[in-house]
Amino acid sequence: MRFQLTEDQRALRSGVRELLTRRFGPEQLRAAVEAPGRLQKGLWRELGEAGFFALRLPESEGGVGLGLPEAVLAFEEAGRALLPGPLVATHLAAAEVPGAATGETVVTDVGGCGLVEWLSAADVVRGDDTGAVPLRSVDPLTPLHRVPGPPAGRAPEAPGADPAAVLLTAAEQLGSATRACELAAQHARTREQFGRPIGAFQAVKHLCAEMLVRTETARAAVYAAAVTADPADIDTARLLADDAAVRGARDCLQVHGGMGFTWEFEVHLHLKRAWVRTHRTNDATESEERLAAELLAGSV
């Protein structure tokens, strides 16, 4: 099976990157960090006009009529740009919530871990957010609330996470991993120590090489899962993308000399967002458990 992008898919990816570069570049990212918790409704509507939320909606219903592979490419670019907001929830609600497809309505949901992103900025909340209390989020661009768990002695309801939500989150993680790899390589080429670029030193070379391997492995898994839509493939993609995003951002910070608390650089924001995304939908442990169960079933 060939996983090369078609000409239309490459054009879609380029178009989304161009839109986000123009509307949410480094200056806008820095401004958003300085004013956390404010969702840019103008940008949200522009995303809607560009078809970001309606990518998988049929043309007969006013959508773009594309599939999961195209949505993955768009969300990968959103992750690369650190675009804030409940993107996955609004995208998944496009067919059911009026205004979600056009960006007029901001939709969030109660995740499998009881976390709600952007609750105060949302027009519609899917799920029961009764008793939600604000949390101090590690990511300044992802305000969080937690919904209390069930009373003691009562079994919690544990509906399976929407596979599309899991995969689109993995695509965002892939975007972060890609950007961290780019930033590390760029810094390794330009930063000099002892009269040489630091990329000439073996330890830095190894960090960058390992980042690239993890990123490309995750990319292959995410793209394959977008084609097959198989639950096991999606769980695999989620685990590999989580690992690539978190470890990639950490290694990128290391290449930068450990500047994890320097606000002028975006690297620490990728790490913080990657941490938050690992708790979106159900916990990664559930993906591990499902994969383990499938492997055991296949060996019987």
CSV table of C-alpha atoms in Angstrom, one decimal:
chain,number,residue,atom,x,y,z
A,1,MET,CA,0.0,0.0,0.0
A,2,ARG,CA,1.3,3.4,-0.9
A,3,PHE,CA,1.1,6.2,1.7
A,4,GLN,CA,2.5,9.0,-0.5
A,5,LEU,CA,0.4,12.1,-0.3
A,6,THR,CA,-1.6,13.0,-3.4
A,7,GLU,CA,-1.3,16.4,-5.0
A,8,ASP,CA,-4.5,17.5,-3.5
A,9,GLN,CA,-3.4,16.4,0.0
A,10,ARG,CA,-0.2,18.3,-0.4
A,11,ALA,CA,-2.1,21.4,-1.5
A,12,LEU,CA,-4.4,21.1,1.5
A,13,ARG,CA,-1.5,20.8,3.9
A,14,SER,CA,0.3,23.8,2.3
A,15,GLY,CA,-2.9,25.8,2.5
A,16,VAL,CA,-3.5,25.1,6.1
A,17,ARG,CA,0.1,26.0,7.0
A,18,GLU,CA,-0.1,29.2,5.0
A,19,LEU,CA,-3.3,30.2,6.8
A,20,LEU,CA,-1.8,29.5,10.2
A,21,THR,CA,1.5,31.2,9.5
A,22,ARG,CA,-0.4,34.3,8.4
A,23,ARG,CA,-3.0,34.3,11.3
A,24,PHE,CA,-1.1,32.6,14.1
A,25,GLY,CA,2.6,33.2,13.6
A,26,PRO,CA,5.2,33.7,16.3
A,27,GLU,CA,3.9,37.2,17.2
A,28,GLN,CA,0.4,36.0,17.6
A,29,LEU,CA,1.5,33.0,19.6
A,30,ARG,CA,3.5,35.2,22.0
A,31,ALA,CA,0.5,37.5,22.4
A,32,ALA,CA,-1.8,34.6,23.2
A,33,VAL,CA,0.6,33.4,25.9
A,34,GLU,CA,0.6,36.9,27.4
A,35,ALA,CA,-3.2,36.9,27.5
A,36,PRO,CA,-4.0,33.2,28.4
A,37,GLY,CA,-7.6,32.0,28.4
A,38,ARG,CA,-8.8,34.2,25.6
A,39,LEU,CA,-10.0,32.3,22.5
A,40,GLN,CA,-9.7,34.3,19.3
A,41,LYS,CA,-13.2,34.1,17.9
A,42,GLY,CA,-12.1,35.9,14.7
A,43,LEU,CA,-9.5,33.2,14.0
A,44,TRP,CA,-12.0,30.5,14.9
A,45,ARG,CA,-14.5,31.8,12.3
A,46,GLU,CA,-11.8,32.1,9.7
A,47,LEU,CA,-10.9,28.5,10.3
A,48,GLY,CA,-14.5,27.7,9.8
A,49,GLU,CA,-14.7,29.6,6.6
A,50,ALA,CA,-11.6,27.7,5.4
A,51,GLY,CA,-13.4,24.4,6.0
A,52,PHE,CA,-11.2,23.3,8.9
A,53,PHE,CA,-14.1,22.1,11.0
A,54,ALA,CA,-16.2,20.8,8.1
A,55,LEU,CA,-13.5,18.8,6.3
A,56,ARG,CA,-15.2,15.5,6.8
A,57,LEU,CA,-18.8,16.8,6.5
A,58,PRO,CA,-20.5,15.7,3.2
A,59,GLU,CA,-20.8,18.4,0.5
A,60,SER,CA,-24.5,17.9,0.6
A,61,GLU,CA,-24.5,19.2,4.1
A,62,GLY,CA,-22.2,22.2,3.4
A,63,GLY,CA,-19.0,20.5,4.2
A,64,VAL,CA,-15.8,19.8,2.2
A,65,GLY,CA,-16.5,16.1,1.7
A,66,LEU,CA,-13.0,14.8,2.5
A,67,GLY,CA,-11.9,12.0,4.8
A,68,LEU,CA,-9.9,11.1,7.8
A,69,PRO,CA,-6.5,11.3,6.1
A,70,GLU,CA,-7.1,14.9,5.1
A,71,ALA,CA,-8.3,15.8,8.6
A,72,VAL,CA,-5.1,14.3,10.0
A,73,LEU,CA,-3.0,16.5,7.7
A,74,ALA,CA,-4.9,19.6,8.9
A,75,PHE,CA,-4.6,18.8,12.5
A,76,GLU,CA,-0.9,18.0,12.2
A,77,GLU,CA,-0.4,21.5,11.0
A,78,ALA,CA,-2.5,22.9,13.9
A,79,GLY,CA,-0.2,21.0,16.3
A,80,ARG,CA,2.9,22.3,14.6
A,81,ALA,CA,1.6,25.9,15.0
A,82,LEU,CA,0.5,25.3,18.6
A,83,LEU,CA,-3.0,26.6,17.6
A,84,PRO,CA,-5.1,26.9,20.8
A,85,GLY,CA,-8.7,26.0,21.4
A,86,PRO,CA,-10.9,22.9,21.5
A,87,LEU,CA,-10.2,22.0,17.8
A,88,VAL,CA,-10.9,18.3,18.0
A,89,ALA,CA,-14.2,18.7,19.9
A,90,THR,CA,-15.5,21.4,17.5
A,91,HIS,CA,-14.4,19.4,14.4
A,92,LEU,CA,-16.2,16.3,15.7
A,93,ALA,CA,-19.4,18.2,16.5
A,94,ALA,CA,-19.6,19.7,13.0
A,95,ALA,CA,-22.4,17.4,11.9
A,96,GLU,CA,-24.5,17.8,15.1
A,97,VAL,CA,-24.0,21.2,16.7
A,98,PRO,CA,-25.3,24.2,14.6
A,99,GLY,CA,-22.6,26.6,13.9
A,100,ALA,CA,-19.7,24.3,14.7
A,101,ALA,CA,-18.9,23.6,11.1
A,102,THR,CA,-18.6,27.3,10.2
A,103,GLY,CA,-16.7,28.3,13.4
A,104,GLU,CA,-19.6,30.3,14.7
A,105,THR,CA,-19.9,27.9,17.7
A,106,VAL,CA,-17.1,26.8,19.9
A,107,VAL,CA,-17.6,23.3,21.2
A,108,THR,CA,-15.8,21.5,23.9
A,109,ASP,CA,-16.4,18.1,25.6
A,110,VAL,CA,-15.8,16.3,28.9
A,111,GLY,CA,-12.8,14.0,28.2
A,112,GLY,CA,-12.4,10.5,29.4
A,113,CYS,CA,-10.2,11.7,32.3
A,114,GLY,CA,-12.8,14.2,33.5
A,115,LEU,CA,-10.9,17.1,32.0
A,116,VAL,CA,-12.6,19.9,30.0
A,117,GLU,CA,-10.6,22.2,27.8
A,118,TRP,CA,-11.6,25.8,27.2
A,119,LEU,CA,-14.9,25.5,29.2
A,120,SER,CA,-15.3,29.2,29.8
A,121,ALA,CA,-14.8,30.0,26.2
A,122,ALA,CA,-17.1,27.3,24.8
A,123,ASP,CA,-20.6,27.9,23.5
A,124,VAL,CA,-21.6,24.2,23.8
A,125,VAL,CA,-20.3,21.5,26.1
A,126,ARG,CA,-20.8,17.9,25.1
A,127,GLY,CA,-21.1,15.8,28.2
A,128,ASP,CA,-22.0,16.5,31.8
A,129,ASP,CA,-19.8,19.3,33.2
A,130,THR,CA,-21.7,19.6,36.5
A,131,GLY,CA,-19.5,20.7,39.3
A,132,ALA,CA,-16.5,21.4,37.1
A,133,VAL,CA,-13.7,23.2,38.9
A,134,PRO,CA,-10.9,25.2,37.3
A,135,LEU,CA,-7.4,23.7,37.4
A,136,ARG,CA,-4.0,25.5,37.0
A,137,SER,CA,-3.0,24.2,33.6
A,138,VAL,CA,0.7,23.6,32.9
A,139,ASP,CA,0.0,24.9,29.3
A,140,PRO,CA,-0.9,28.6,29.3
A,141,LEU,CA,-2.8,28.1,26.1
A,142,THR,CA,-5.1,25.3,27.3
A,143,PRO,CA,-7.2,26.4,30.3
A,144,LEU,CA,-8.6,23.3,32.1
A,145,HIS,CA,-11.5,22.3,34.3
A,146,ARG,CA,-12.0,19.0,36.1
A,147,VAL,CA,-15.3,17.3,36.5
A,148,PRO,CA,-15.7,15.5,39.8
A,149,GLY,CA,-15.7,11.7,39.6
A,150,PRO,CA,-18.7,9.4,40.6
A,151,PRO,CA,-19.5,9.1,44.3
A,152,ALA,CA,-17.6,6.5,46.3
A,153,GLY,CA,-18.9,3.0,45.9
A,154,ARG,CA,-20.5,3.7,42.5
A,155,ALA,CA,-18.8,2.3,39.4
A,156,PRO,CA,-17.7,5.0,37.0
A,157,GLU,CA,-19.1,5.0,33.5
A,158,ALA,CA,-16.3,4.4,31.0
A,159,PRO,CA,-17.4,4.9,27.5
A,160,GLY,CA,-14.8,4.3,24.9
A,161,ALA,CA,-13.1,7.3,23.4
A,162,ASP,CA,-14.1,8.3,19.9
A,163,PRO,CA,-11.4,6.8,17.7
A,164,ALA,CA,-11.4,9.9,15.5
A,165,ALA,CA,-10.7,12.1,18.6
A,166,VAL,CA,-7.8,9.8,19.5
A,167,LEU,CA,-6.3,9.9,16.0
A,168,LEU,CA,-6.7,13.7,15.5
A,169,THR,CA,-5.0,14.3,18.9
A,170,ALA,CA,-2.2,12.0,17.7
A,171,ALA,CA,-2.0,14.1,14.6
A,172,GLU,CA,-1.5,17.3,16.7
A,173,GLN,CA,1.2,15.5,18.7
A,174,LEU,CA,2.9,14.6,15.5
A,175,GLY,CA,2.8,18.2,14.4
A,176,SER,CA,4.5,19.2,17.7
A,177,ALA,CA,7.1,16.5,17.3
A,178,THR,CA,7.9,17.7,13.8
A,179,ARG,CA,8.2,21.3,14.9
A,180,ALA,CA,10.5,20.3,17.8
A,181,CYS,CA,12.7,18.3,15.5
A,182,GLU,CA,12.9,21.3,13.1
A,183,LEU,CA,13.8,23.7,15.9
A,184,ALA,CA,16.5,21.4,17.3
A,185,ALA,CA,18.1,20.9,13.9
A,186,GLN,CA,18.0,24.7,13.2
A,187,HIS,CA,19.6,25.5,16.6
A,188,ALA,CA,22.2,22.8,16.2
A,189,ARG,CA,23.3,24.3,12.8
A,190,THR,CA,23.5,27.9,14.0
A,191,ARG,CA,24.6,27.8,17.6
A,192,GLU,CA,28.4,27.6,18.0
A,193,GLN,CA,30.6,26.4,20.9
A,194,PHE,CA,34.4,26.2,20.8
A,195,GLY,CA,34.3,27.6,17.3
A,196,ARG,CA,32.1,24.9,15.9
A,197,PRO,CA,28.3,24.5,15.4
A,198,ILE,CA,27.0,22.4,18.3
A,199,GLY,CA,25.5,20.0,15.7
A,200,ALA,CA,29.1,18.8,15.0
A,201,PHE,CA,29.3,17.2,18.5
A,202,GLN,CA,28.3,13.6,18.7
A,203,ALA,CA,25.9,14.0,21.7
A,204,VAL,CA,23.8,16.6,19.9
A,205,LYS,CA,23.9,14.6,16.6
A,206,HIS,CA,22.4,11.6,18.5
A,207,LEU,CA,19.7,13.7,20.1
A,208,CYS,CA,18.6,15.1,16.8
A,209,ALA,CA,18.8,11.7,15.0
A,210,GLU,CA,16.7,10.0,17.7
A,211,MET,CA,14.1,12.8,17.5
A,212,LEU,CA,13.8,12.3,13.7
A,213,VAL,CA,13.5,8.6,14.1
A,214,ARG,CA,10.7,8.9,16.6
A,215,THR,CA,8.9,11.5,14.6
A,216,GLU,CA,9.0,9.6,11.3
A,217,THR,CA,7.9,6.4,13.0
A,218,ALA,CA,5.0,8.2,14.6
A,219,ARG,CA,4.2,9.8,11.2
A,220,ALA,CA,4.0,6.4,9.5
A,221,ALA,CA,1.7,5.1,12.2
A,222,VAL,CA,-0.6,8.1,12.2
A,223,TYR,CA,-0.9,8.2,8.4
A,224,ALA,CA,-1.5,4.4,8.2
A,225,ALA,CA,-4.2,4.6,10.9
A,226,ALA,CA,-5.9,7.4,9.0
A,227,VAL,CA,-6.2,5.1,6.0
A,228,THR,CA,-7.2,1.9,7.8
A,229,ALA,CA,-9.2,3.5,10.7
A,230,ASP,CA,-8.5,0.3,12.5
A,231,PRO,CA,-8.9,0.8,16.4
A,232,ALA,CA,-5.6,-1.1,17.0
A,233,ASP,CA,-3.8,1.1,14.5
A,234,ILE,CA,-5.2,4.2,16.1
A,235,ASP,CA,-4.1,3.1,19.5
A,236,THR,CA,-0.6,2.4,18.2
A,237,ALA,CA,-0.5,5.8,16.5
A,238,ARG,CA,-1.6,7.5,19.7
A,239,LEU,CA,1.1,5.9,21.8
A,240,LEU,CA,3.9,6.6,19.3
A,241,ALA,CA,2.8,10.2,18.7
A,242,ASP,CA,2.6,10.9,22.4
A,243,ASP,CA,6.1,9.6,22.9
A,244,ALA,CA,7.4,11.5,19.9
A,245,ALA,CA,5.9,14.8,21.1
A,246,VAL,CA,6.9,14.6,24.7
A,247,ARG,CA,10.4,13.1,24.3
A,248,GLY,CA,11.0,15.3,21.2
A,249,ALA,CA,10.2,18.5,23.1
A,250,ARG,CA,12.4,17.4,26.0
A,251,ASP,CA,15.3,16.6,23.7
A,252,CYS,CA,14.8,19.9,21.8
A,253,LEU,CA,15.1,21.7,25.1
A,254,GLN,CA,18.3,19.8,25.8
A,255,VAL,CA,19.7,20.8,22.4
A,256,HIS,CA,18.9,24.4,23.2
A,257,GLY,CA,20.9,24.1,26.4
A,258,GLY,CA,18.0,23.3,28.8
A,259,MET,CA,16.2,26.7,28.2
A,260,GLY,CA,12.9,25.3,29.4
A,261,PHE,CA,11.9,28.5,31.2
A,262,THR,CA,12.9,31.0,28.5
A,263,TRP,CA,9.6,32.5,27.2
A,264,GLU,CA,11.2,33.9,24.1
A,265,PHE,CA,11.4,30.3,22.7
A,266,GLU,CA,8.3,28.2,21.8
A,267,VAL,CA,10.0,24.9,22.7
A,268,HIS,CA,8.7,24.8,26.3
A,269,LEU,CA,5.1,25.4,25.0
A,270,HIS,CA,5.3,22.3,22.8
A,271,LEU,CA,6.3,20.3,25.8
A,272,LYS,CA,3.5,21.6,27.9
A,273,ARG,CA,0.9,21.2,25.2
A,274,ALA,CA,2.1,17.6,24.6
A,275,TRP,CA,1.7,16.8,28.3
A,276,VAL,CA,-1.8,18.1,28.3
A,277,ARG,CA,-2.8,16.2,25.1
A,278,THR,CA,-1.7,12.9,26.7
A,279,HIS,CA,-4.6,13.3,29.1
A,280,ARG,CA,-7.1,14.1,26.4
A,281,THR,CA,-9.8,11.5,25.6
A,282,ASN,CA,-9.1,8.4,27.7
A,283,ASP,CA,-5.7,7.8,29.4
A,284,ALA,CA,-3.0,6.3,27.2
A,285,THR,CA,-3.0,3.3,29.5
A,286,GLU,CA,-6.3,2.3,28.0
A,287,SER,CA,-4.7,2.2,24.5
A,288,GLU,CA,-1.9,0.0,25.9
A,289,GLU,CA,-4.5,-2.3,27.5
A,290,ARG,CA,-6.5,-2.7,24.3
A,291,LEU,CA,-3.4,-3.4,22.3
A,292,ALA,CA,-2.2,-6.0,24.8
A,293,ALA,CA,-5.6,-7.7,24.8
A,294,GLU,CA,-5.5,-7.8,20.9
A,295,LEU,CA,-2.0,-9.3,20.9
A,296,LEU,CA,-3.0,-11.9,23.5
A,297,ALA,CA,-6.2,-12.8,21.5
A,298,GLY,CA,-4.1,-13.1,18.3
A,299,SER,CA,-1.6,-15.5,20.0
A,300,VAL,CA,-4.3,-17.9,21.2
